[in-house]
DNA sequence: TGTTGAAATGTTATAATATATCATTTTCTG
DNA sequence: CAGAAAATGATATATTATAACATTTCAACA
């Protein structure tokens, strides 16, 4: 069985550093400014592989002594979402960090309801099936969201 | 091209009556009470093929002179959702009536961003692809939501 | 290098969505 | 009919999100 969710005890600093490096590059390529606030929010999101809500981020920022209001957080989230650096999980009203921001294939999000972690996977077969179904009924796709809730392998076996 | 969204000018009373008959049956089979309030909310949802929010329903009930509070609407929605009579569109915080409540295959929702209508379709290929991907990574699926936004054929061609 | 205009953030207020809790009413069952 | 269970009413509040305007930052360029 292939891995999808990171192993317990993995080197998470590496995840964060990779994500930051990718984000730098994506922003540079897009001529977009990766400001302190945006970097801060991005880093907070990457503190775990779980999806976090805007108000959890707000609380985290406040806990660090920053006087931040909701719009600030939502703006950072919008910026990061627009560049594909984070994704919103509609069914959770929460956000998590994308580990393959360059990839624009139709993805799916696996959400573990037990540990809260989210993993993203590209699924060509699913993508094809969705586009085929859309084609059949003359539907022009603008955006697709596939959210799969259940138990990750770690949680199911421990 | 097959139809998915109902034609303009279709006999909508027929949609409503069919849906009501199906709902009666589903409730009876589940030994669940299709009370006046639940029927009212269900009927309101079926006033169109669009997804409607809880507060739009609340406003509609109020407009008819009923003194209804949010919990009443949310309770009716929960009841109807649990029985599969309506579905929640996570990305819209809105609900629409299911026209095939008996079917428990993994479905997908096409959401027209122009006319607001929602159509549900069963997609075996997509379902297989999702389950296959889950199996590969040892993920146990509890629930799946596939929301596809774009333009329906009517809106794209008129 | 100082000016300026656009972008980003700060600030205040409020809108929109959702649920917890307890009281009352209705319905079912014995 | 009594009592229990289910449904709804009512009140309050939690959670999520955005509108609108003020201020600050920063990069481009005269």
mmCIF file of N, CA and C in Angstrom, chain B residues 18-122:
data_model
loop_
_atom_site.group_PDB
_atom_site.id
_atom_site.type_symbol
_atom_site.label_atom_id
_atom_site.label_comp_id
_atom_site.label_asym_id
_atom_site.label_seq_id
_atom_site.Cartn_x
_atom_site.Cartn_y
_atom_site.Cartn_z
ATOM 1 N N UNK B 18 -43.955 14.276 -7.656
ATOM 2 C CA UNK B 18 -43.152 13.057 -7.610
ATOM 3 C C UNK B 18 -42.272 13.044 -6.368
ATOM 4 N N UNK B 19 -41.633 14.185 -6.121
ATOM 5 C CA UNK B 19 -40.741 14.279 -4.965
ATOM 6 C C UNK B 19 -41.514 14.049 -3.675
ATOM 7 N N UNK B 20 -42.697 14.641 -3.587
ATOM 8 C CA UNK B 20 -43.504 14.472 -2.373
ATOM 9 C C UNK B 20 -43.901 13.009 -2.186
ATOM 10 N N UNK B 21 -44.280 12.376 -3.276
ATOM 11 C CA UNK B 21 -44.676 10.965 -3.192
ATOM 12 C C UNK B 21 -43.500 10.105 -2.755
ATOM 13 N N UNK B 22 -42.338 10.389 -3.318
ATOM 14 C CA UNK B 22 -41.142 9.642 -2.928
ATOM 15 C C UNK B 22 -40.825 9.870 -1.455
ATOM 16 N N UNK B 23 -40.950 11.125 -1.032
ATOM 17 C CA UNK B 23 -40.638 11.459 0.358
ATOM 18 C C UNK B 23 -41.583 10.723 1.308
ATOM 19 N N UNK B 24 -42.845 10.706 0.957
ATOM 20 C CA UNK B 24 -43.827 9.976 1.775
ATOM 21 C C UNK B 24 -43.362 8.536 1.965
ATOM 22 N N UNK B 25 -42.957 7.955 0.860
ATOM 23 C CA UNK B 25 -42.576 6.541 0.891
ATOM 24 C C UNK B 25 -41.308 6.325 1.727
ATOM 25 N N UNK B 26 -40.317 7.180 1.485
ATOM 26 C CA UNK B 26 -39.056 7.058 2.226
ATOM 27 C C UNK B 26 -39.318 7.175 3.726
ATOM 28 N N UNK B 27 -40.136 8.148 4.108
ATOM 29 C CA UNK B 27 -40.434 8.347 5.526
ATOM 30 C C UNK B 27 -41.185 7.140 6.092
ATOM 31 N N UNK B 28 -42.159 6.681 5.343
ATOM 32 C CA UNK B 28 -42.932 5.528 5.809
ATOM 33 C C UNK B 28 -42.012 4.329 6.013
ATOM 34 N N UNK B 29 -41.162 4.078 5.040
ATOM 35 C CA UNK B 29 -40.247 2.942 5.128
ATOM 36 C C UNK B 29 -39.304 3.070 6.316
ATOM 37 N N UNK B 30 -38.952 4.310 6.645
ATOM 38 C CA UNK B 30 -37.998 4.529 7.732
ATOM 39 C C UNK B 30 -38.704 4.706 9.064
ATOM 40 N N UNK B 31 -40.036 4.599 9.033
ATOM 41 C CA UNK B 31 -40.802 4.824 10.257
ATOM 42 C C UNK B 31 -40.521 6.208 10.828
ATOM 43 N N UNK B 32 -40.423 7.162 9.935
ATOM 44 C CA UNK B 32 -40.120 8.532 10.339
ATOM 45 C C UNK B 32 -41.320 9.409 10.009
ATOM 46 N N UNK B 33 -41.519 10.419 10.811
ATOM 47 C CA UNK B 33 -42.720 11.243 10.644
ATOM 48 C C UNK B 33 -42.503 12.411 9.701
ATOM 49 N N UNK B 34 -43.248 12.421 8.637
ATOM 50 C CA UNK B 34 -43.189 13.516 7.673
ATOM 51 C C UNK B 34 -44.189 14.579 8.141
ATOM 52 N N UNK B 35 -43.765 15.321 9.151
ATOM 53 C CA UNK B 35 -44.667 16.291 9.790
ATOM 54 C C UNK B 35 -44.969 17.474 8.871
ATOM 55 N N UNK B 36 -45.910 18.300 9.303
ATOM 56 C CA UNK B 36 -46.290 19.480 8.525
ATOM 57 C C UNK B 36 -45.079 20.368 8.257
ATOM 58 N N UNK B 37 -44.289 20.585 9.316
ATOM 59 C CA UNK B 37 -43.137 21.467 9.169
ATOM 60 C C UNK B 37 -42.136 20.890 8.174
ATOM 61 N N UNK B 38 -41.875 19.611 8.282
ATOM 62 C CA UNK B 38 -40.909 18.976 7.380
ATOM 63 C C UNK B 38 -41.418 18.986 5.950
ATOM 64 N N UNK B 39 -42.714 18.724 5.810
ATOM 65 C CA UNK B 39 -43.299 18.743 4.474
ATOM 66 C C UNK B 39 -43.238 20.150 3.890
ATOM 67 N N UNK B 40 -43.494 21.122 4.750
ATOM 68 C CA UNK B 40 -43.471 22.518 4.320
ATOM 69 C C UNK B 40 -42.077 22.890 3.812
ATOM 70 N N UNK B 41 -41.068 22.567 4.609
ATOM 71 C CA UNK B 41 -39.691 22.888 4.224
ATOM 72 C C UNK B 41 -39.306 22.135 2.952
ATOM 73 N N UNK B 42 -39.668 20.887 2.907
ATOM 74 C CA UNK B 42 -39.367 20.072 1.724
ATOM 75 C C UNK B 42 -40.009 20.683 0.474
ATOM 76 N N UNK B 43 -41.248 21.084 0.613
ATOM 77 C CA UNK B 43 -41.966 21.679 -0.522
ATOM 78 C C UNK B 43 -41.322 22.989 -0.958
ATOM 79 N N UNK B 44 -40.912 23.773 0.018
ATOM 80 C CA UNK B 44 -40.243 25.037 -0.311
ATOM 81 C C UNK B 44 -38.946 24.789 -1.075
ATOM 82 N N UNK B 45 -38.206 23.785 -0.628
ATOM 83 C CA UNK B 45 -36.955 23.467 -1.315
ATOM 84 C C UNK B 45 -37.236 23.075 -2.761
ATOM 85 N N UNK B 46 -38.341 22.382 -2.948
ATOM 86 C CA UNK B 46 -38.692 21.912 -4.284
ATOM 87 C C UNK B 46 -39.377 22.975 -5.148
ATOM 88 N N UNK B 47 -39.499 24.201 -4.634
ATOM 89 C CA UNK B 47 -40.088 25.266 -5.446
ATOM 90 C C UNK B 47 -39.265 25.526 -6.697
ATOM 91 N N UNK B 48 -37.993 25.151 -6.640
ATOM 92 C CA UNK B 48 -37.128 25.323 -7.810
ATOM 93 C C UNK B 48 -36.103 24.193 -7.824
ATOM 94 N N UNK B 49 -35.291 24.188 -8.843
ATOM 95 C CA UNK B 49 -34.204 23.201 -8.879
ATOM 96 C C UNK B 49 -32.906 23.834 -8.379
ATOM 97 N N UNK B 50 -33.040 25.003 -7.774
ATOM 98 C CA UNK B 50 -31.861 25.658 -7.214
ATOM 99 C C UNK B 50 -31.626 25.184 -5.787
ATOM 100 N N UNK B 51 -30.423 25.418 -5.324
ATOM 101 C CA UNK B 51 -30.133 25.159 -3.922
ATOM 102 C C UNK B 51 -30.554 26.388 -3.124
ATOM 103 N N UNK B 52 -31.175 26.180 -1.982
ATOM 104 C CA UNK B 52 -31.618 27.311 -1.167
ATOM 105 C C UNK B 52 -30.988 27.219 0.223
ATOM 106 N N UNK B 53 -30.729 28.372 0.803
ATOM 107 C CA UNK B 53 -30.099 28.393 2.115
ATOM 108 C C UNK B 53 -31.154 28.266 3.218
ATOM 109 N N UNK B 54 -30.684 27.934 4.395
ATOM 110 C CA UNK B 54 -31.575 27.793 5.540
ATOM 111 C C UNK B 54 -32.317 29.101 5.806
ATOM 112 N N UNK B 55 -31.623 30.207 5.641
ATOM 113 C CA UNK B 55 -32.254 31.492 5.941
ATOM 114 C C UNK B 55 -33.206 31.940 4.838
ATOM 115 N N UNK B 56 -32.979 31.475 3.636
ATOM 116 C CA UNK B 56 -33.969 31.742 2.581
ATOM 117 C C UNK B 56 -35.256 30.985 2.910
ATOM 118 N N UNK B 57 -35.106 29.780 3.405
ATOM 119 C CA UNK B 57 -36.284 28.999 3.800
ATOM 120 C C UNK B 57 -36.992 29.693 4.959
ATOM 121 N N UNK B 58 -36.180 30.160 5.907
ATOM 122 C CA UNK B 58 -36.740 30.867 7.056
ATOM 123 C C UNK B 58 -37.536 32.084 6.597
ATOM 124 N N UNK B 59 -36.970 32.835 5.677
ATOM 125 C CA UNK B 59 -37.658 34.022 5.149
ATOM 126 C C UNK B 59 -38.951 33.633 4.437
ATOM 127 N N UNK B 60 -38.890 32.549 3.688
ATOM 128 C CA UNK B 60 -40.082 32.107 2.960
ATOM 129 C C UNK B 60 -41.186 31.719 3.940
ATOM 130 N N UNK B 61 -40.814 31.049 5.009
ATOM 131 C CA UNK B 61 -41.798 30.644 6.015
ATOM 132 C C UNK B 61 -42.374 31.884 6.703
ATOM 133 N N UNK B 62 -41.488 32.810 7.026
ATOM 134 C CA UNK B 62 -41.926 34.046 7.666
ATOM 135 C C UNK B 62 -42.876 34.814 6.750
ATOM 136 N N UNK B 63 -42.542 34.832 5.459
ATOM 137 C CA UNK B 63 -43.382 35.553 4.487
ATOM 138 C C UNK B 63 -44.786 34.972 4.444
ATOM 139 N N UNK B 64 -44.909 33.710 4.806
ATOM 140 C CA UNK B 64 -46.235 33.088 4.824
ATOM 141 C C UNK B 64 -46.923 33.271 6.183
ATOM 142 N N UNK B 65 -46.296 34.077 7.020
ATOM 143 C CA UNK B 65 -46.926 34.385 8.292
ATOM 144 C C UNK B 65 -46.553 33.444 9.429
ATOM 145 N N UNK B 66 -45.655 32.521 9.190
ATOM 146 C CA UNK B 66 -45.269 31.602 10.264
ATOM 147 C C UNK B 66 -44.185 32.252 11.120
ATOM 148 N N UNK B 67 -44.235 31.991 12.420
ATOM 149 C CA UNK B 67 -43.222 32.518 13.337
ATOM 150 C C UNK B 67 -42.194 31.435 13.588
ATOM 151 N N UNK B 68 -41.234 31.348 12.709
ATOM 152 C CA UNK B 68 -40.280 30.244 12.756
ATOM 153 C C UNK B 68 -38.893 30.756 13.097
ATOM 154 N N UNK B 69 -38.169 30.001 13.898
ATOM 155 C CA UNK B 69 -36.813 30.366 14.288
ATOM 156 C C UNK B 69 -35.806 29.437 13.587
ATOM 157 N N UNK B 70 -34.541 29.889 13.516
ATOM 158 C CA UNK B 70 -33.546 29.073 12.808
ATOM 159 C C UNK B 70 -33.524 27.592 13.202
ATOM 160 N N UNK B 71 -33.549 27.259 14.481
ATOM 161 C CA UNK B 71 -33.445 25.831 14.820
ATOM 162 C C UNK B 71 -34.520 24.980 14.153
ATOM 163 N N UNK B 72 -35.693 25.532 13.994
ATOM 164 C CA UNK B 72 -36.776 24.786 13.362
ATOM 165 C C UNK B 72 -36.404 24.402 11.930
ATOM 166 N N UNK B 73 -35.844 25.358 11.227
ATOM 167 C CA UNK B 73 -35.456 25.090 9.845
ATOM 168 C C UNK B 73 -34.304 24.087 9.805
ATOM 169 N N UNK B 74 -33.311 24.311 10.646
ATOM 170 C CA UNK B 74 -32.154 23.410 10.638
ATOM 171 C C UNK B 74 -32.552 21.987 11.030
ATOM 172 N N UNK B 75 -33.511 21.879 11.940
ATOM 173 C CA UNK B 75 -33.969 20.538 12.324
ATOM 174 C C UNK B 75 -34.652 19.838 11.161
ATOM 175 N N UNK B 76 -35.480 20.579 10.459
ATOM 176 C CA UNK B 76 -36.154 19.980 9.300
ATOM 177 C C UNK B 76 -35.120 19.578 8.253
ATOM 178 N N UNK B 77 -34.136 20.429 8.053
ATOM 179 C CA UNK B 77 -33.100 20.121 7.061
ATOM 180 C C UNK B 77 -32.295 18.899 7.470
ATOM 181 N N UNK B 78 -32.010 18.803 8.753
ATOM 182 C CA UNK B 78 -31.259 17.642 9.222
ATOM 183 C C UNK B 78 -32.051 16.360 9.004
ATOM 184 N N UNK B 79 -33.320 16.440 9.341
ATOM 185 C CA UNK B 79 -34.199 15.281 9.150
ATOM 186 C C UNK B 79 -34.205 14.847 7.687
ATOM 187 N N UNK B 80 -34.425 15.812 6.811
ATOM 188 C CA UNK B 80 -34.517 15.505 5.379
ATOM 189 C C UNK B 80 -33.181 15.009 4.818
ATOM 190 N N UNK B 81 -32.103 15.600 5.289
ATOM 191 C CA UNK B 81 -30.772 15.163 4.852
ATOM 192 C C UNK B 81 -30.496 13.737 5.287
ATOM 193 N N UNK B 82 -30.826 13.463 6.533
ATOM 194 C CA UNK B 82 -30.546 12.138 7.068
ATOM 195 C C UNK B 82 -31.241 11.046 6.258
ATOM 196 N N UNK B 83 -32.397 11.388 5.744
ATOM 197 C CA UNK B 83 -33.133 10.405 4.942
ATOM 198 C C UNK B 83 -32.752 10.486 3.466
ATOM 199 N N UNK B 84 -31.864 11.390 3.137
ATOM 200 C CA UNK B 84 -31.432 11.507 1.743
ATOM 201 C C UNK B 84 -32.451 12.185 0.845
ATOM 202 N N UNK B 85 -33.389 12.898 1.462
ATOM 203 C CA UNK B 85 -34.413 13.566 0.655
ATOM 204 C C UNK B 85 -33.928 14.905 0.119
ATOM 205 N N UNK B 86 -33.013 15.489 0.833
ATOM 206 C CA UNK B 86 -32.353 16.691 0.320
ATOM 207 C C UNK B 86 -30.843 16.506 0.535
ATOM 208 N N UNK B 87 -30.090 17.242 -0.245
ATOM 209 C CA UNK B 87 -28.638 17.202 -0.098
ATOM 210 C C UNK B 87 -28.130 18.602 0.178
ATOM 211 N N UNK B 88 -27.082 18.619 0.968
ATOM 212 C CA UNK B 88 -26.439 19.894 1.249
ATOM 213 C C UNK B 88 -25.303 20.107 0.263
ATOM 214 N N UNK B 89 -25.262 21.306 -0.312
ATOM 215 C CA UNK B 89 -24.120 21.679 -1.146
ATOM 216 C C UNK B 89 -23.165 22.446 -0.251
ATOM 217 N N UNK B 90 -22.070 21.797 0.076
ATOM 218 C CA UNK B 90 -21.143 22.377 1.058
ATOM 219 C C UNK B 90 -20.588 23.713 0.591
ATOM 220 N N UNK B 91 -20.301 23.797 -0.685
ATOM 221 C CA UNK B 91 -19.660 25.013 -1.173
ATOM 222 C C UNK B 91 -20.635 26.180 -1.291
ATOM 223 N N UNK B 92 -21.906 25.934 -1.051
ATOM 224 C CA UNK B 92 -22.907 27.006 -1.114
ATOM 225 C C UNK B 92 -23.640 27.193 0.210
ATOM 226 N N UNK B 93 -23.391 26.325 1.171
ATOM 227 C CA UNK B 93 -24.187 26.321 2.402
ATOM 228 C C UNK B 93 -25.670 26.314 2.042
ATOM 229 N N UNK B 94 -26.034 25.444 1.146
ATOM 230 C CA UNK B 94 -27.409 25.445 0.667
ATOM 231 C C UNK B 94 -27.875 24.021 0.377
ATOM 232 N N UNK B 95 -29.176 23.902 0.223
ATOM 233 C CA UNK B 95 -29.784 22.575 0.106
ATOM 234 C C UNK B 95 -30.650 22.492 -1.127
ATOM 235 N N UNK B 96 -30.723 21.306 -1.694
ATOM 236 C CA UNK B 96 -31.638 21.129 -2.821
ATOM 237 C C UNK B 96 -32.269 19.744 -2.720
ATOM 238 N N UNK B 97 -33.356 19.572 -3.412
ATOM 239 C CA UNK B 97 -34.107 18.335 -3.316
ATOM 240 C C UNK B 97 -33.515 17.228 -4.160
ATOM 241 N N UNK B 98 -33.427 16.053 -3.564
ATOM 242 C CA UNK B 98 -32.888 14.894 -4.267
ATOM 243 C C UNK B 98 -34.020 14.229 -5.044
ATOM 244 N N UNK B 99 -33.766 13.918 -6.303
ATOM 245 C CA UNK B 99 -34.838 13.309 -7.097
ATOM 246 C C UNK B 99 -34.697 11.797 -7.203
ATOM 247 N N UNK B 100 -33.694 11.254 -6.537
ATOM 248 C CA UNK B 100 -33.533 9.799 -6.546
ATOM 249 C C UNK B 100 -33.070 9.324 -5.165
ATOM 250 N N UNK B 101 -33.914 9.574 -4.160
ATOM 251 C CA UNK B 101 -33.515 9.325 -2.777
ATOM 252 C C UNK B 101 -33.217 7.853 -2.471
ATOM 253 N N UNK B 102 -33.651 6.968 -3.335
ATOM 254 C CA UNK B 102 -33.421 5.553 -3.062
ATOM 255 C C UNK B 102 -32.012 5.126 -3.432
ATOM 256 N N UNK B 103 -31.456 5.873 -4.366
ATOM 257 C CA UNK B 103 -30.175 5.478 -4.927
ATOM 258 C C UNK B 103 -29.047 5.799 -3.958
ATOM 259 N N UNK B 104 -28.243 4.834 -3.630
ATOM 260 C CA UNK B 104 -27.158 5.118 -2.686
ATOM 261 C C UNK B 104 -25.781 5.035 -3.331
ATOM 262 N N UNK B 105 -25.737 5.125 -4.645
ATOM 263 C CA UNK B 105 -24.444 5.206 -5.302
ATOM 264 C C UNK B 105 -23.835 6.569 -5.013
ATOM 265 N N UNK B 106 -22.535 6.618 -5.202
ATOM 266 C CA UNK B 106 -21.842 7.885 -5.016
ATOM 267 C C UNK B 106 -22.231 8.830 -6.146
ATOM 268 N N UNK B 107 -22.788 9.962 -5.796
ATOM 269 C CA UNK B 107 -23.239 10.893 -6.823
ATOM 270 C C UNK B 107 -22.360 12.110 -6.936
ATOM 271 N N UNK B 108 -22.696 12.911 -7.883
ATOM 272 C CA UNK B 108 -21.978 14.173 -8.069
ATOM 273 C C UNK B 108 -23.021 15.245 -8.344
ATOM 274 N N UNK B 109 -22.715 16.444 -7.890
ATOM 275 C CA UNK B 109 -23.648 17.537 -8.065
ATOM 276 C C UNK B 109 -23.094 18.530 -9.064
ATOM 277 N N UNK B 110 -23.862 18.780 -10.110
ATOM 278 C CA UNK B 110 -23.513 19.822 -11.070
ATOM 279 C C UNK B 110 -24.241 21.085 -10.647
ATOM 280 N N UNK B 111 -23.489 22.137 -10.463
ATOM 281 C CA UNK B 111 -24.045 23.389 -9.964
ATOM 282 C C UNK B 111 -23.812 24.470 -11.006
ATOM 283 N N UNK B 112 -24.882 24.973 -11.589
ATOM 284 C CA UNK B 112 -24.713 26.017 -12.596
ATOM 285 C C UNK B 112 -24.560 27.363 -11.896
ATOM 286 N N UNK B 113 -23.422 28.000 -12.131
ATOM 287 C CA UNK B 113 -23.145 29.267 -11.451
ATOM 288 C C UNK B 113 -23.933 30.408 -12.082
ATOM 289 N N UNK B 114 -24.541 30.146 -13.235
ATOM 290 C CA UNK B 114 -25.299 31.209 -13.893
ATOM 291 C C UNK B 114 -26.777 31.183 -13.493
ATOM 292 N N UNK B 115 -27.416 30.038 -13.639
ATOM 293 C CA UNK B 115 -28.854 29.988 -13.314
ATOM 294 C C UNK B 115 -29.092 29.476 -11.897
ATOM 295 N N UNK B 116 -28.052 28.946 -11.275
ATOM 296 C CA UNK B 116 -28.185 28.508 -9.892
ATOM 297 C C UNK B 116 -28.768 27.120 -9.700
ATOM 298 N N UNK B 117 -29.141 26.492 -10.784
ATOM 299 C CA UNK B 117 -29.738 25.173 -10.631
ATOM 300 C C UNK B 117 -28.695 24.109 -10.284
ATOM 301 N N UNK B 118 -29.159 23.075 -9.645
ATOM 302 C CA UNK B 118 -28.295 21.965 -9.259
ATOM 303 C C UNK B 118 -28.891 20.682 -9.826
ATOM 304 N N UNK B 119 -28.049 19.838 -10.356
ATOM 305 C CA UNK B 119 -28.521 18.538 -10.828
ATOM 306 C C UNK B 119 -27.593 17.466 -10.293
ATOM 307 N N UNK B 120 -28.190 16.367 -9.962
ATOM 308 C CA UNK B 120 -27.444 15.274 -9.370
ATOM 309 C C UNK B 120 -27.304 14.176 -10.411
ATOM 310 N N UNK B 121 -26.166 13.549 -10.440
ATOM 311 C CA UNK B 121 -25.993 12.433 -11.372
ATOM 312 C C UNK B 121 -25.181 11.334 -10.698
ATOM 313 N N UNK B 122 -25.577 10.155 -10.949
ATOM 314 C CA UNK B 122 -24.786 9.021 -10.470
ATOM 315 C C UNK B 122 -23.677 8.805 -11.471
#
